[in-house]
Amino acid sequence: GENVEQHPSTLSVQEGDSAVIKCTYSDSASNYFPWYKQELGKRPQLIIDIRSNVGEKKDQRIAVTLNKTAKHFSLHITETQPEDSAVYFCAASISGNTPLVFGKGTRLSVIA
Amino acid sequence: NAGVTQTPKFQVLKTGQSMTLQCAQDMNHNSMYWYRQDPGMGLRLIYYSASEGTTDKGEVPNGYNVSRLNKREFSLRLESAAPSQTSVYFCASSERTGGSNQPQHFGDGTRLSIL
């Protein structure tokens, strides 16, 4: 089955710097890659997603890139702010009746 | 719209007790999921229901049972609670299972402690 590896597990950046979180997946048939943000004590919330027919997607300060050949995708957050501090999860999905497979998460701390 | 509603929000059980966690969604989604989240462990899938009338095991199903009561509701039952089941439980739903049809929407979670 699909396996998703996420790195790093923790990341600290200065406010205003950029943060990058990387995920790799094992199944070349995977075609959907969402990212979730989970603030402390809250539920995971979808922040951005990308489908396999697209190489990059942006939404204000966040962007996701996908490299299907290398089977990896990344979340980029620019001009980080303290409210970006949270745990971020990547996930991957293949078609058919198979649920999302989540990475183990990255704890991002933005230091003011 | 409330989205995904979980009850209760908090619960303390004694070892061996049973309980059912309730989940309901009002987005007319076909698929529903139960996850557990332990510190530093990420989200682990317990069971899911791709459509009304079907349920399937996830990564960590032992010690749990589920019921897809109707399209809106998906319950998780602990028959004989054990301390290892102390966790935060999240219910989620999506339009369908598989491919790009499944941005998942999560409930607020149930914090369960078993003494």
PDB file of C-alpha atoms in Angstrom:
ATOM      1  CA  GLY A   1       0.000   0.000   0.000  1.00  0.00           C
ATOM      2  CA  GLU A   2       0.887   3.676  -0.115  1.00  0.00           C
ATOM      3  CA  ASN A   3       3.489   5.020   2.307  1.00  0.00           C
ATOM      4  CA  VAL A   4       4.082   8.720   2.995  1.00  0.00           C
ATOM      5  CA  GLU A   5       7.264  10.004   4.635  1.00  0.00           C
ATOM      6  CA  GLN A   6       7.363  13.577   5.970  1.00  0.00           C
ATOM      7  CA  HIS A   7      10.422  15.651   6.924  1.00  0.00           C
ATOM      8  CA  PRO A   8      11.452  17.344   9.093  1.00  0.00           C
ATOM      9  CA  SER A   9       9.491  16.337  12.183  1.00  0.00           C
ATOM     10  CA  THR A  10      10.186  19.721  13.805  1.00  0.00           C
ATOM     11  CA  LEU A  11      11.115  23.049  12.232  1.00  0.00           C
ATOM     12  CA  SER A  12      11.891  26.408  13.824  1.00  0.00           C
ATOM     13  CA  VAL A  13      12.142  29.591  11.762  1.00  0.00           C
ATOM     14  CA  GLN A  14      12.431  33.273  12.487  1.00  0.00           C
ATOM     15  CA  GLU A  15       9.385  35.399  11.768  1.00  0.00           C
ATOM     16  CA  GLY A  16       9.521  36.600   8.182  1.00  0.00           C
ATOM     17  CA  ASP A  17      11.651  33.695   6.953  1.00  0.00           C
ATOM     18  CA  SER A  18      10.402  30.908   4.695  1.00  0.00           C
ATOM     19  CA  ALA A  19       9.572  27.360   5.775  1.00  0.00           C
ATOM     20  CA  VAL A  20       9.653  24.244   3.608  1.00  0.00           C
ATOM     21  CA  ILE A  21       8.214  20.843   4.515  1.00  0.00           C
ATOM     22  CA  LYS A  22       8.814  17.851   2.259  1.00  0.00           C
ATOM     23  CA  CYS A  23       6.944  14.601   1.728  1.00  0.00           C
ATOM     24  CA  THR A  24       7.687  11.552  -0.363  1.00  0.00           C
ATOM     25  CA  TYR A  25       5.236   8.885  -1.424  1.00  0.00           C
ATOM     26  CA  SER A  26       5.672   5.336  -2.652  1.00  0.00           C
ATOM     27  CA  ASP A  27       2.790   4.616  -5.030  1.00  0.00           C
ATOM     28  CA  SER A  28       3.253   6.166  -8.465  1.00  0.00           C
ATOM     29  CA  ALA A  29      -0.539   5.907  -8.973  1.00  0.00           C
ATOM     30  CA  SER A  30      -1.157   8.543  -6.259  1.00  0.00           C
ATOM     31  CA  ASN A  31      -2.989  11.484  -7.762  1.00  0.00           C
ATOM     32  CA  TYR A  32      -4.117  13.776  -4.947  1.00  0.00           C
ATOM     33  CA  PHE A  33      -1.960  15.515  -2.322  1.00  0.00           C
ATOM     34  CA  PRO A  34      -3.576  17.662   0.403  1.00  0.00           C
ATOM     35  CA  TRP A  35      -1.914  19.545   3.251  1.00  0.00           C
ATOM     36  CA  TYR A  36      -3.530  20.045   6.641  1.00  0.00           C
ATOM     37  CA  LYS A  37      -2.740  22.491   9.439  1.00  0.00           C
ATOM     38  CA  GLN A  38      -3.507  21.602  13.039  1.00  0.00           C
ATOM     39  CA  GLU A  39      -3.230  24.280  15.691  1.00  0.00           C
ATOM     40  CA  LEU A  40      -2.759  23.205  19.295  1.00  0.00           C
ATOM     41  CA  GLY A  41      -5.911  21.584  20.643  1.00  0.00           C
ATOM     42  CA  LYS A  42      -7.791  22.051  17.387  1.00  0.00           C
ATOM     43  CA  ARG A  43      -8.866  19.874  14.487  1.00  0.00           C
ATOM     44  CA  PRO A  44      -6.800  19.412  11.307  1.00  0.00           C
ATOM     45  CA  GLN A  45      -7.915  21.808   8.586  1.00  0.00           C
ATOM     46  CA  LEU A  46      -7.199  21.622   4.869  1.00  0.00           C
ATOM     47  CA  ILE A  47      -5.013  24.543   3.769  1.00  0.00           C
ATOM     48  CA  ILE A  48      -4.090  23.613   0.215  1.00  0.00           C
ATOM     49  CA  ASP A  49      -4.169  20.617  -2.111  1.00  0.00           C
ATOM     50  CA  ILE A  50      -2.765  19.663  -5.487  1.00  0.00           C
ATOM     51  CA  ARG A  51      -3.732  17.127  -8.107  1.00  0.00           C
ATOM     52  CA  SER A  52      -1.282  15.088 -10.142  1.00  0.00           C
ATOM     53  CA  ASN A  53      -1.921  16.986 -13.370  1.00  0.00           C
ATOM     54  CA  VAL A  54      -0.564  20.199 -11.812  1.00  0.00           C
ATOM     55  CA  GLY A  55       3.051  20.927 -10.847  1.00  0.00           C
ATOM     56  CA  GLU A  56       2.539  23.896  -8.540  1.00  0.00           C
ATOM     57  CA  LYS A  57      -0.280  25.701  -6.781  1.00  0.00           C
ATOM     58  CA  LYS A  58      -0.218  28.934  -4.779  1.00  0.00           C
ATOM     59  CA  ASP A  59      -2.573  30.560  -2.317  1.00  0.00           C
ATOM     60  CA  GLN A  60      -1.232  33.828  -0.931  1.00  0.00           C
ATOM     61  CA  ARG A  61       1.766  32.936   1.279  1.00  0.00           C
ATOM     62  CA  ILE A  62       1.539  29.171   0.852  1.00  0.00           C
ATOM     63  CA  ALA A  63       2.432  27.058  -2.153  1.00  0.00           C
ATOM     64  CA  VAL A  64       2.723  23.384  -2.911  1.00  0.00           C
ATOM     65  CA  THR A  65       4.969  21.817  -5.541  1.00  0.00           C
ATOM     66  CA  LEU A  66       4.756  18.298  -6.932  1.00  0.00           C
ATOM     67  CA  ASN A  67       7.458  16.251  -8.644  1.00  0.00           C
ATOM     68  CA  LYS A  68       5.798  13.095  -9.953  1.00  0.00           C
ATOM     69  CA  THR A  69       9.023  11.661 -11.350  1.00  0.00           C
ATOM     70  CA  ALA A  70      10.747  11.803  -7.980  1.00  0.00           C
ATOM     71  CA  LYS A  71       7.495  11.098  -6.110  1.00  0.00           C
ATOM     72  CA  HIS A  72       7.772  13.991  -3.728  1.00  0.00           C
ATOM     73  CA  PHE A  73       5.795  17.113  -2.914  1.00  0.00           C
ATOM     74  CA  SER A  74       6.545  20.103  -0.722  1.00  0.00           C
ATOM     75  CA  LEU A  75       4.763  22.841   1.215  1.00  0.00           C
ATOM     76  CA  HIS A  76       6.316  26.302   1.090  1.00  0.00           C
ATOM     77  CA  ILE A  77       5.298  29.068   3.487  1.00  0.00           C
ATOM     78  CA  THR A  78       6.766  32.506   2.822  1.00  0.00           C
ATOM     79  CA  GLU A  79       6.960  35.502   5.176  1.00  0.00           C
ATOM     80  CA  THR A  80       6.126  33.321   8.149  1.00  0.00           C
ATOM     81  CA  GLN A  81       4.102  34.765  11.008  1.00  0.00           C
ATOM     82  CA  PRO A  82       3.602  33.538  14.601  1.00  0.00           C
ATOM     83  CA  GLU A  83       0.105  32.328  13.676  1.00  0.00           C
ATOM     84  CA  ASP A  84       1.700  29.877  11.230  1.00  0.00           C
ATOM     85  CA  SER A  85       2.973  27.925  14.249  1.00  0.00           C
ATOM     86  CA  ALA A  86       1.166  24.564  14.133  1.00  0.00           C
ATOM     87  CA  VAL A  87       1.565  20.935  13.118  1.00  0.00           C
ATOM     88  CA  TYR A  88       1.367  20.386   9.363  1.00  0.00           C
ATOM     89  CA  PHE A  89       0.387  17.050   7.805  1.00  0.00           C
ATOM     90  CA  CYS A  90       0.823  15.974   4.218  1.00  0.00           C
ATOM     91  CA  ALA A  91      -1.233  13.170   2.687  1.00  0.00           C
ATOM     92  CA  ALA A  92      -1.517  11.214  -0.543  1.00  0.00           C
ATOM     93  CA  SER A  93      -4.302   9.324  -2.244  1.00  0.00           C
ATOM     94  CA  ILE A  94      -4.674   6.950  -5.137  1.00  0.00           C
ATOM     95  CA  SER A  95      -7.869   6.466  -7.088  1.00  0.00           C
ATOM     96  CA  GLY A  96     -10.376   3.788  -6.229  1.00  0.00           C
ATOM     97  CA  ASN A  97     -11.724   3.184  -2.747  1.00  0.00           C
ATOM     98  CA  THR A  98      -8.497   3.832  -0.857  1.00  0.00           C
ATOM     99  CA  PRO A  99      -8.441   6.472   1.915  1.00  0.00           C
ATOM    100  CA  LEU A 100      -5.847   9.189   2.311  1.00  0.00           C
ATOM    101  CA  VAL A 101      -2.508   8.141   3.788  1.00  0.00           C
ATOM    102  CA  PHE A 102      -1.074  10.798   6.116  1.00  0.00           C
ATOM    103  CA  GLY A 103       2.514  11.661   6.948  1.00  0.00           C
ATOM    104  CA  LYS A 104       3.468  11.822  10.627  1.00  0.00           C
ATOM    105  CA  GLY A 105       3.441  15.605  10.767  1.00  0.00           C
ATOM    106  CA  THR A 106       5.850  18.525  11.114  1.00  0.00           C
ATOM    107  CA  ARG A 107       5.725  20.823  14.122  1.00  0.00           C
ATOM    108  CA  LEU A 108       6.499  24.331  12.855  1.00  0.00           C
ATOM    109  CA  SER A 109       7.467  27.023  15.348  1.00  0.00           C
ATOM    110  CA  VAL A 110       7.736  30.615  14.160  1.00  0.00           C
ATOM    111  CA  ILE A 111       9.862  32.660  16.530  1.00  0.00           C
ATOM    112  CA  ALA A 112       9.004  36.350  16.823  1.00  0.00           C
TER     113      ALA A 112
ATOM    114  CA  ASN B   1     -23.839  24.260   8.443  1.00  0.00           C
ATOM    115  CA  ALA B   2     -22.178  22.592  11.401  1.00  0.00           C
ATOM    116  CA  GLY B   3     -19.911  20.369   9.255  1.00  0.00           C
ATOM    117  CA  VAL B   4     -18.767  17.365  11.306  1.00  0.00           C
ATOM    118  CA  THR B   5     -20.093  17.133  14.872  1.00  0.00           C
ATOM    119  CA  GLN B   6     -18.619  14.780  17.453  1.00  0.00           C
ATOM    120  CA  THR B   7     -20.009  13.915  20.867  1.00  0.00           C
ATOM    121  CA  PRO B   8     -18.888  13.855  23.583  1.00  0.00           C
ATOM    122  CA  LYS B   9     -15.968  16.316  23.582  1.00  0.00           C
ATOM    123  CA  PHE B  10     -14.380  14.803  26.702  1.00  0.00           C
ATOM    124  CA  GLN B  11     -14.806  11.470  28.466  1.00  0.00           C
ATOM    125  CA  VAL B  12     -13.108   9.596  31.288  1.00  0.00           C
ATOM    126  CA  LEU B  13     -13.629   5.839  31.506  1.00  0.00           C
ATOM    127  CA  LYS B  14     -12.447   3.089  33.760  1.00  0.00           C
ATOM    128  CA  THR B  15     -10.665   0.079  32.290  1.00  0.00           C
ATOM    129  CA  GLY B  16     -13.198  -2.447  31.022  1.00  0.00           C
ATOM    130  CA  GLN B  17     -16.034   0.025  30.540  1.00  0.00           C
ATOM    131  CA  SER B  18     -17.657   0.420  27.156  1.00  0.00           C
ATOM    132  CA  MET B  19     -18.702   3.519  25.298  1.00  0.00           C
ATOM    133  CA  THR B  20     -19.745   4.798  21.895  1.00  0.00           C
ATOM    134  CA  LEU B  21     -18.382   7.925  20.252  1.00  0.00           C
ATOM    135  CA  GLN B  22     -20.883   9.623  17.983  1.00  0.00           C
ATOM    136  CA  CYS B  23     -20.215  11.468  14.734  1.00  0.00           C
ATOM    137  CA  ALA B  24     -22.612  13.208  12.356  1.00  0.00           C
ATOM    138  CA  GLN B  25     -22.020  15.265   9.200  1.00  0.00           C
ATOM    139  CA  ASP B  26     -24.393  17.568   7.382  1.00  0.00           C
ATOM    140  CA  MET B  27     -22.473  17.946   4.088  1.00  0.00           C
ATOM    141  CA  ASN B  28     -24.164  15.011   2.325  1.00  0.00           C
ATOM    142  CA  HIS B  29     -20.802  13.235   2.147  1.00  0.00           C
ATOM    143  CA  ASN B  30     -20.645   9.591   1.172  1.00  0.00           C
ATOM    144  CA  SER B  31     -17.499   8.653   3.101  1.00  0.00           C
ATOM    145  CA  MET B  32     -16.686   8.878   6.802  1.00  0.00           C
ATOM    146  CA  TYR B  33     -13.606   8.041   8.863  1.00  0.00           C
ATOM    147  CA  TRP B  34     -12.421   7.519  12.426  1.00  0.00           C
ATOM    148  CA  TYR B  35      -8.845   8.409  13.418  1.00  0.00           C
ATOM    149  CA  ARG B  36      -6.945   8.383  16.661  1.00  0.00           C
ATOM    150  CA  GLN B  37      -4.166  10.860  17.420  1.00  0.00           C
ATOM    151  CA  ASP B  38      -1.573  10.191  20.084  1.00  0.00           C
ATOM    152  CA  PRO B  39       1.198  12.653  21.002  1.00  0.00           C
ATOM    153  CA  GLY B  40       3.858  12.629  18.294  1.00  0.00           C
ATOM    154  CA  MET B  41       2.115   9.837  16.361  1.00  0.00           C
ATOM    155  CA  GLY B  42       0.118  11.739  13.774  1.00  0.00           C
ATOM    156  CA  LEU B  43      -3.278  10.563  12.568  1.00  0.00           C
ATOM    157  CA  ARG B  44      -3.907   6.827  12.452  1.00  0.00           C
ATOM    158  CA  LEU B  45      -6.957   5.469  10.655  1.00  0.00           C
ATOM    159  CA  ILE B  46      -9.087   3.113  12.751  1.00  0.00           C
ATOM    160  CA  TYR B  47     -12.036   2.367  10.448  1.00  0.00           C
ATOM    161  CA  TYR B  48     -13.714   4.020   7.501  1.00  0.00           C
ATOM    162  CA  SER B  49     -16.953   3.802   5.596  1.00  0.00           C
ATOM    163  CA  ALA B  50     -16.615   4.517   1.889  1.00  0.00           C
ATOM    164  CA  SER B  51     -20.384   4.626   1.475  1.00  0.00           C
ATOM    165  CA  GLU B  52     -23.544   3.946   3.445  1.00  0.00           C
ATOM    166  CA  GLY B  53     -23.753   0.251   4.244  1.00  0.00           C
ATOM    167  CA  THR B  54     -19.996  -0.448   4.036  1.00  0.00           C
ATOM    168  CA  THR B  55     -17.204  -0.343   6.593  1.00  0.00           C
ATOM    169  CA  ASP B  56     -13.539  -1.283   6.323  1.00  0.00           C
ATOM    170  CA  LYS B  57     -10.588  -1.614   8.679  1.00  0.00           C
ATOM    171  CA  GLY B  58      -7.856   0.958   8.736  1.00  0.00           C
ATOM    172  CA  GLU B  59      -4.390   0.820  10.230  1.00  0.00           C
ATOM    173  CA  VAL B  60      -5.344   0.248  13.906  1.00  0.00           C
ATOM    174  CA  PRO B  61      -8.794  -1.445  14.151  1.00  0.00           C
ATOM    175  CA  ASN B  62      -8.169  -3.798  17.093  1.00  0.00           C
ATOM    176  CA  GLY B  63     -10.365  -3.069  20.112  1.00  0.00           C
ATOM    177  CA  TYR B  64     -12.900  -1.012  18.139  1.00  0.00           C
ATOM    178  CA  ASN B  65     -16.127  -1.533  16.246  1.00  0.00           C
ATOM    179  CA  VAL B  66     -18.021   0.862  14.018  1.00  0.00           C
ATOM    180  CA  SER B  67     -21.529   1.336  12.714  1.00  0.00           C
ATOM    181  CA  ARG B  68     -22.587   3.413   9.728  1.00  0.00           C
ATOM    182  CA  LEU B  69     -26.058   4.142  11.000  1.00  0.00           C
ATOM    183  CA  ASN B  70     -27.138   6.121   7.925  1.00  0.00           C
ATOM    184  CA  LYS B  71     -25.500   8.498   5.467  1.00  0.00           C
ATOM    185  CA  ARG B  72     -25.051  11.185   8.141  1.00  0.00           C
ATOM    186  CA  GLU B  73     -23.886   9.168  11.140  1.00  0.00           C
ATOM    187  CA  PHE B  74     -20.862   6.971  11.853  1.00  0.00           C
ATOM    188  CA  SER B  75     -20.242   5.718  15.402  1.00  0.00           C
ATOM    189  CA  LEU B  76     -17.162   4.195  17.032  1.00  0.00           C
ATOM    190  CA  ARG B  77     -17.534   1.742  19.905  1.00  0.00           C
ATOM    191  CA  LEU B  78     -15.023   0.629  22.492  1.00  0.00           C
ATOM    192  CA  GLU B  79     -16.378  -2.630  23.927  1.00  0.00           C
ATOM    193  CA  SER B  80     -13.881  -3.015  26.783  1.00  0.00           C
ATOM    194  CA  ALA B  81     -11.760   0.098  27.165  1.00  0.00           C
ATOM    195  CA  ALA B  82      -8.035  -0.251  27.865  1.00  0.00           C
ATOM    196  CA  PRO B  83      -5.516   2.432  28.980  1.00  0.00           C
ATOM    197  CA  SER B  84      -3.783   2.072  25.581  1.00  0.00           C
ATOM    198  CA  GLN B  85      -6.914   3.532  24.006  1.00  0.00           C
ATOM    199  CA  THR B  86      -6.405   6.861  25.773  1.00  0.00           C
ATOM    200  CA  SER B  87      -6.194   9.267  22.853  1.00  0.00           C
ATOM    201  CA  VAL B  88      -7.879  12.044  20.926  1.00  0.00           C
ATOM    202  CA  TYR B  89     -10.378  10.635  18.438  1.00  0.00           C
ATOM    203  CA  PHE B  90     -11.266  12.513  15.274  1.00  0.00           C
ATOM    204  CA  CYS B  91     -14.122  11.807  12.922  1.00  0.00           C
ATOM    205  CA  ALA B  92     -13.879  13.063   9.341  1.00  0.00           C
ATOM    206  CA  SER B  93     -15.958  12.982   6.188  1.00  0.00           C
ATOM    207  CA  SER B  94     -15.383  13.445   2.464  1.00  0.00           C
ATOM    208  CA  GLU B  95     -17.431  13.445  -0.694  1.00  0.00           C
ATOM    209  CA  ARG B  96     -15.991  10.075  -1.700  1.00  0.00           C
ATOM    210  CA  THR B  97     -13.070   7.815  -0.853  1.00  0.00           C
ATOM    211  CA  GLY B  98     -10.184   7.757  -3.258  1.00  0.00           C
ATOM    212  CA  GLY B  99      -8.513  10.136  -5.637  1.00  0.00           C
ATOM    213  CA  SER B 100      -9.204  13.839  -5.642  1.00  0.00           C
ATOM    214  CA  ASN B 101     -12.737  13.467  -4.317  1.00  0.00           C
ATOM    215  CA  GLN B 102     -11.654  13.324  -0.776  1.00  0.00           C
ATOM    216  CA  PRO B 103     -10.622  16.553   0.875  1.00  0.00           C
ATOM    217  CA  GLN B 104     -11.495  15.444   4.360  1.00  0.00           C
ATOM    218  CA  HIS B 105     -13.355  17.631   6.839  1.00  0.00           C
ATOM    219  CA  PHE B 106     -12.652  16.910  10.493  1.00  0.00           C
ATOM    220  CA  GLY B 107     -14.725  17.239  13.642  1.00  0.00           C
ATOM    221  CA  ASP B 108     -13.397  18.917  16.793  1.00  0.00           C
ATOM    222  CA  GLY B 109     -12.347  15.626  18.357  1.00  0.00           C
ATOM    223  CA  THR B 110     -13.182  13.601  21.470  1.00  0.00           C
ATOM    224  CA  ARG B 111     -10.569  13.551  24.227  1.00  0.00           C
ATOM    225  CA  LEU B 112     -10.818  10.136  25.855  1.00  0.00           C
ATOM    226  CA  SER B 113      -8.955   9.094  29.006  1.00  0.00           C
ATOM    227  CA  ILE B 114      -9.053   5.543  30.302  1.00  0.00           C
ATOM    228  CA  LEU B 115      -7.926   4.965  33.861  1.00  0.00           C
TER     229      LEU B 115
END
